[in-house]
Coordinates of C-alpha atoms and ligand atoms in Angstrom, one line a residue:
X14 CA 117.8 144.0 136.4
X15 CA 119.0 145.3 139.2
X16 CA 116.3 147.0 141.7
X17 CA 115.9 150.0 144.1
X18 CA 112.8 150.1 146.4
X19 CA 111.9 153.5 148.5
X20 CA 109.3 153.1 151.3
X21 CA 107.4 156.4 152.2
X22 CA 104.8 157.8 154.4
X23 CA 102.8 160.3 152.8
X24 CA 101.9 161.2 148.9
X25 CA 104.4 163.7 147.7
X26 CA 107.6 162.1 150.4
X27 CA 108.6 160.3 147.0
X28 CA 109.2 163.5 144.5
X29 CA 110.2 165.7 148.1
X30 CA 112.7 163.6 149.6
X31 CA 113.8 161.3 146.9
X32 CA 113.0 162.6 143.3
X33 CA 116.1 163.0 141.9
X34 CA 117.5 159.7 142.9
X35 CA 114.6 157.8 141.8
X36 CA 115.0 159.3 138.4
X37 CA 118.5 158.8 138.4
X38 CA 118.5 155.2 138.9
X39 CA 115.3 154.8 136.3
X40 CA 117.2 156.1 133.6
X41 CA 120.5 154.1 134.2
X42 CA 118.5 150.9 134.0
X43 CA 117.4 150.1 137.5
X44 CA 113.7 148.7 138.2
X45 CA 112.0 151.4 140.9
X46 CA 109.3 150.8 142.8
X47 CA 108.1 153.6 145.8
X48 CA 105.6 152.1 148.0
X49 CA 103.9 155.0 150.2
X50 CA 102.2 153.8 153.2
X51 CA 99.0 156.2 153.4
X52 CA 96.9 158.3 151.1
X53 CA 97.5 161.4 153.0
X54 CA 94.0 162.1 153.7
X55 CA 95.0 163.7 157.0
X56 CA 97.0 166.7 155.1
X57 CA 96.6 170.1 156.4
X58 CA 96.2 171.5 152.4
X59 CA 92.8 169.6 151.2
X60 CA 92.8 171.2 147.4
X61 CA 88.8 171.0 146.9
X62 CA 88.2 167.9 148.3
X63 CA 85.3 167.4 150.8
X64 CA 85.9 164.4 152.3
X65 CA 88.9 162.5 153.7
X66 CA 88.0 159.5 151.5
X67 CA 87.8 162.4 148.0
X68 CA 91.1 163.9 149.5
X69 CA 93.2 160.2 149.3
X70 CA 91.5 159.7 146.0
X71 CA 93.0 162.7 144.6
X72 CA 96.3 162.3 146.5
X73 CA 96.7 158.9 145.0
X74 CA 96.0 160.4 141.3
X75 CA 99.0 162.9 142.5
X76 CA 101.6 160.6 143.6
X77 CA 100.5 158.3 140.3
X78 CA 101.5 161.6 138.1
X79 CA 104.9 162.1 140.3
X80 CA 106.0 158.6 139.7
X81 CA 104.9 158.9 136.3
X82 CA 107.0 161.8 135.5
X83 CA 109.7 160.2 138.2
X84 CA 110.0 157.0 135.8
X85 CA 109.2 154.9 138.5
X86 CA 108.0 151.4 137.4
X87 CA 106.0 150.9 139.8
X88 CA 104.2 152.9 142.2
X89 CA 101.8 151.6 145.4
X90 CA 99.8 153.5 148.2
X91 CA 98.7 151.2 150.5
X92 CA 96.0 152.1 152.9
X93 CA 97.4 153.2 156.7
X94 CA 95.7 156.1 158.0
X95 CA 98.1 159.3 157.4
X96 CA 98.9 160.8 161.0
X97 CA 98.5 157.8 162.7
X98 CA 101.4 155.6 161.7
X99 CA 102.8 155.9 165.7
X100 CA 99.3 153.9 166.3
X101 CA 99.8 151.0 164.0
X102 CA 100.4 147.4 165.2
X103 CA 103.8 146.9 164.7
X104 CA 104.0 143.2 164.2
X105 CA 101.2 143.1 161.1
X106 CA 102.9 146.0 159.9
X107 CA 106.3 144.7 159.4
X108 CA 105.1 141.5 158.1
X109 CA 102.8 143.4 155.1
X110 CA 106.1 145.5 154.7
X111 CA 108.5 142.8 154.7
X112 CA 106.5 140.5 152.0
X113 CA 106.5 143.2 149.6
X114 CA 110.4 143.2 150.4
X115 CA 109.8 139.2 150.0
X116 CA 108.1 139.7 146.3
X117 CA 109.9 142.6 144.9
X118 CA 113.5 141.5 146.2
X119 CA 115.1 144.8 145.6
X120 CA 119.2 145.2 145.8
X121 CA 118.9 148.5 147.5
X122 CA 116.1 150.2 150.2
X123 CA 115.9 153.5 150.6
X124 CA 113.9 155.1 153.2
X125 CA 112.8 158.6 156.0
X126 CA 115.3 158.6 158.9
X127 CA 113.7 157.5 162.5
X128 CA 114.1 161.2 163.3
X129 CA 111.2 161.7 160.8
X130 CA 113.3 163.7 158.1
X131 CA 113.8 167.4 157.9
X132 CA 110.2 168.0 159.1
X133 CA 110.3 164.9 162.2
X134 CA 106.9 163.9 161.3
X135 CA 106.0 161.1 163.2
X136 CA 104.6 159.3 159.7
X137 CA 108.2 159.6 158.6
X138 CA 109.8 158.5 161.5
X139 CA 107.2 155.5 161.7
X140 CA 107.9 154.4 158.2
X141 CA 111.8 154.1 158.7
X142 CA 111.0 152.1 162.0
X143 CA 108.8 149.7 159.7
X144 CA 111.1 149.4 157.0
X145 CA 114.5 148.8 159.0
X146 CA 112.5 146.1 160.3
X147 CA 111.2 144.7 157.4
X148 CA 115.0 145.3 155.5
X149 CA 116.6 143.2 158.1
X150 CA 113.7 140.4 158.8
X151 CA 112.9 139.5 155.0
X152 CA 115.8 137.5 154.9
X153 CA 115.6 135.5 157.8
X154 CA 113.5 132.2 157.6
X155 CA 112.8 132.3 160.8
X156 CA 110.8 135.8 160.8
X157 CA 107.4 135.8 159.4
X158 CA 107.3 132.4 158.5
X159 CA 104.0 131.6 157.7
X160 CA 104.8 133.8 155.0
X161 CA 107.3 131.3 153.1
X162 CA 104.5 128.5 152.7
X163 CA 103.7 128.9 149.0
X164 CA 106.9 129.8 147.3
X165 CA 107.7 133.4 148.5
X166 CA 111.5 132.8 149.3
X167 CA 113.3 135.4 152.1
X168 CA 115.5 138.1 150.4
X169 CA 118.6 139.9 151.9
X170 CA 118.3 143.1 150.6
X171 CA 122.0 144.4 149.9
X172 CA 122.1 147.8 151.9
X173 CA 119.6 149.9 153.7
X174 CA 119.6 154.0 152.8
X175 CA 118.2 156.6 155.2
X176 CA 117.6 160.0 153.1
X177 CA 119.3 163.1 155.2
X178 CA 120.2 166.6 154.5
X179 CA 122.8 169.0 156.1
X180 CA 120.7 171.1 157.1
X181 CA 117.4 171.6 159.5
X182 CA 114.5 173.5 159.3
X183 CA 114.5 177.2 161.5
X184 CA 111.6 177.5 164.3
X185 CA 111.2 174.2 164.6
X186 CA 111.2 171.6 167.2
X187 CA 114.8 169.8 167.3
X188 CA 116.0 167.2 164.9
X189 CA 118.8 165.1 164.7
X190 CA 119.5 163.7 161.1
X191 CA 121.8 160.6 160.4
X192 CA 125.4 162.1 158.7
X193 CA 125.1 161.6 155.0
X194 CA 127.5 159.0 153.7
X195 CA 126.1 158.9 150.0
X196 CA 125.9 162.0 147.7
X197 CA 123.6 162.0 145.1
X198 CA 124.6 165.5 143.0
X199 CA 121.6 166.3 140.6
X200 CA 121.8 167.1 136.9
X201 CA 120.0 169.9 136.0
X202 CA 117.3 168.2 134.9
X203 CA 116.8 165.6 137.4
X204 CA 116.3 168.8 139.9
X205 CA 113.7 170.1 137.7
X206 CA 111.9 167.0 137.8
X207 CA 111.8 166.4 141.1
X208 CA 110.6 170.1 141.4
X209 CA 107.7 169.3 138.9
X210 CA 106.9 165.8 140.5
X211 CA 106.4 167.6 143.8
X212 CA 103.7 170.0 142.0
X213 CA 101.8 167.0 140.5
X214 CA 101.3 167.3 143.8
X215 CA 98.3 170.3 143.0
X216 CA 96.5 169.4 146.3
X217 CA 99.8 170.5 148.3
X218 CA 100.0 173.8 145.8
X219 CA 100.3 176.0 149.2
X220 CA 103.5 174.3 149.6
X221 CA 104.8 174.8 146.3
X222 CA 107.0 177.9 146.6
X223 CA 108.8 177.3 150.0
X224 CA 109.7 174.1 148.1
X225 CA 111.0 174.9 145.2
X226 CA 112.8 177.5 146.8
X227 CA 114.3 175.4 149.2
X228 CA 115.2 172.9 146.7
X229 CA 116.9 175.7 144.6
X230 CA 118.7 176.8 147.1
X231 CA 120.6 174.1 148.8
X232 CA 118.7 170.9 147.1
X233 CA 120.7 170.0 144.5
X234 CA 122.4 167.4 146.7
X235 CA 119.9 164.2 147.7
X236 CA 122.0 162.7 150.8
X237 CA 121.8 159.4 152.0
X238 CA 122.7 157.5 155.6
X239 CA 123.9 153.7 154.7
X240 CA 122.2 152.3 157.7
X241 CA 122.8 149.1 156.9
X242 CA 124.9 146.4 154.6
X243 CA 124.5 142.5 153.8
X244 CA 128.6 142.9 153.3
X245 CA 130.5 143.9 156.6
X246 CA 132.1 147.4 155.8
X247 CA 133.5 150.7 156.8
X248 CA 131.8 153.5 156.2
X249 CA 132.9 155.7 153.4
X250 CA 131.6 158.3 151.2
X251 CA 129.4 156.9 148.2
X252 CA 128.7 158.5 144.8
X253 CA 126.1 155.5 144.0
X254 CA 123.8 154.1 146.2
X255 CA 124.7 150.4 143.7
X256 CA 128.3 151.1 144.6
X257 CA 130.0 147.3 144.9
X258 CA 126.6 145.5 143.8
X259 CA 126.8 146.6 139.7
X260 CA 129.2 143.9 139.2
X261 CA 127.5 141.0 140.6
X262 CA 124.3 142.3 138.6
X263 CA 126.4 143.8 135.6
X264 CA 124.9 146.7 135.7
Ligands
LIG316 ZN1 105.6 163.3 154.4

């Protein structure tokens, strides 16, 4: 079964920047798996919740709804501290990022931009940086070794995906997004999922409407950035992110 892995930063990054294509590849057969490197708990929009520790609670509940509804087969926050990704150590980092790469051996990662994504949040930016990193050292033996000791074997991941947009936010501070080279055009309903996966996001509700609006105005297109490929190649445009890897998995 072939397999499509999406690295994030925050609760709510999964249904926000890659919904559509998540749900997309779940119901054509692919194994999904979004692993989301904090439980948001520094979010500006704190629904009820008194604490930092009660507001990742409910963020993880969230994000387990959105996958849910997203088909995802598997969903993961791990425990980095949201706003602080820029502050990690980069070395343990990589490594815990590049042994889930090692275990879950996906064909295709897809991942924020090191610009940070429409919004250049540092978080976004931080967990490209990681993932690149962890794409292009899980298959070398010679990176993270100790790892390889009891039976985990390195992976090549086929091609690396950066999500982008063609277009930037107004009154903000400058972005540069990667130029798409994968379009991804949403069915009707795939756009309404990703529109209700982002409101399982209730502790975010403040966000809601410029969202949705957004996304009905000019989201109906998830864009990609091939960053990267196993297989030499020249750039052109892609309709599927699988595109020359279905026939060696017969999908
Ligand atoms: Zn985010």
């Amino acid at each position: 079964m072939p397999r499509l892995l999406c690295f994030t930063a925050h609760p709510d990054d999964e249904a926000g920047g890659f919904g559509g294509t998540l749900l997309r590849y779940a119901e054509s057969g692919v194994e999904t798996h979004v692993i989301c490197l904090t439980p948001g708990q520094a979010a500006t929009h704190r629904g009820g919740a008194k604490s930092d520790a009660e507001l990742s609670a409910a963020r993880r509940q969230e994000f387990a709804e959105s996958c849910k509804l997203l088909k995802v087969s598997r969903g993961a926050v791990l425990d980095y501290p949201d706003g602080k990704l820029d502050q990690q150590n980069f070395h343990s980092t990589v490594a815990e990022l590049t042994r889930h790469v090692r275990e879950l051996k996906p064909d295709v990662i897809m991942t924020m931009g090191p610009e940070g994504a429409i919004t250049a949040h540092p978080d976004h930016s931080m967990v490209s940086i990681f993932a690149t990193m962890a794409f292009h050292w899980a298959g070398r033996t010679n990176r993270f070794p100790e790892q390889l000791q009891n039976g985990l074997t390195p992976h090549q991941t086929r091609k690396l995906y950066y999500g982008t947009a063609l277009f930037t936010m107004p009154d903000r501070q400058p972005v540069s997004l990667p130029p798409s080279s994968a379009v991804i055009e949403l069915a009707p309903h795939e756009l309404e999922a990703k529109i209700a996966a982002f409101k399982c996001h209730t502790s975010q509700a403040p966000l809601f409407a410029f969202f949705e609006d957004t996304v009905r105005r000019r989201g109906r297109l998830e864009l990609f950035a091939l960053a990267a490929s196993s297989q030499p190649r020249k750039v052109e445009t892609e309709t599927d992110l699988f595109a020359g890897i279905a026939l060696s998995n017969q999908r």
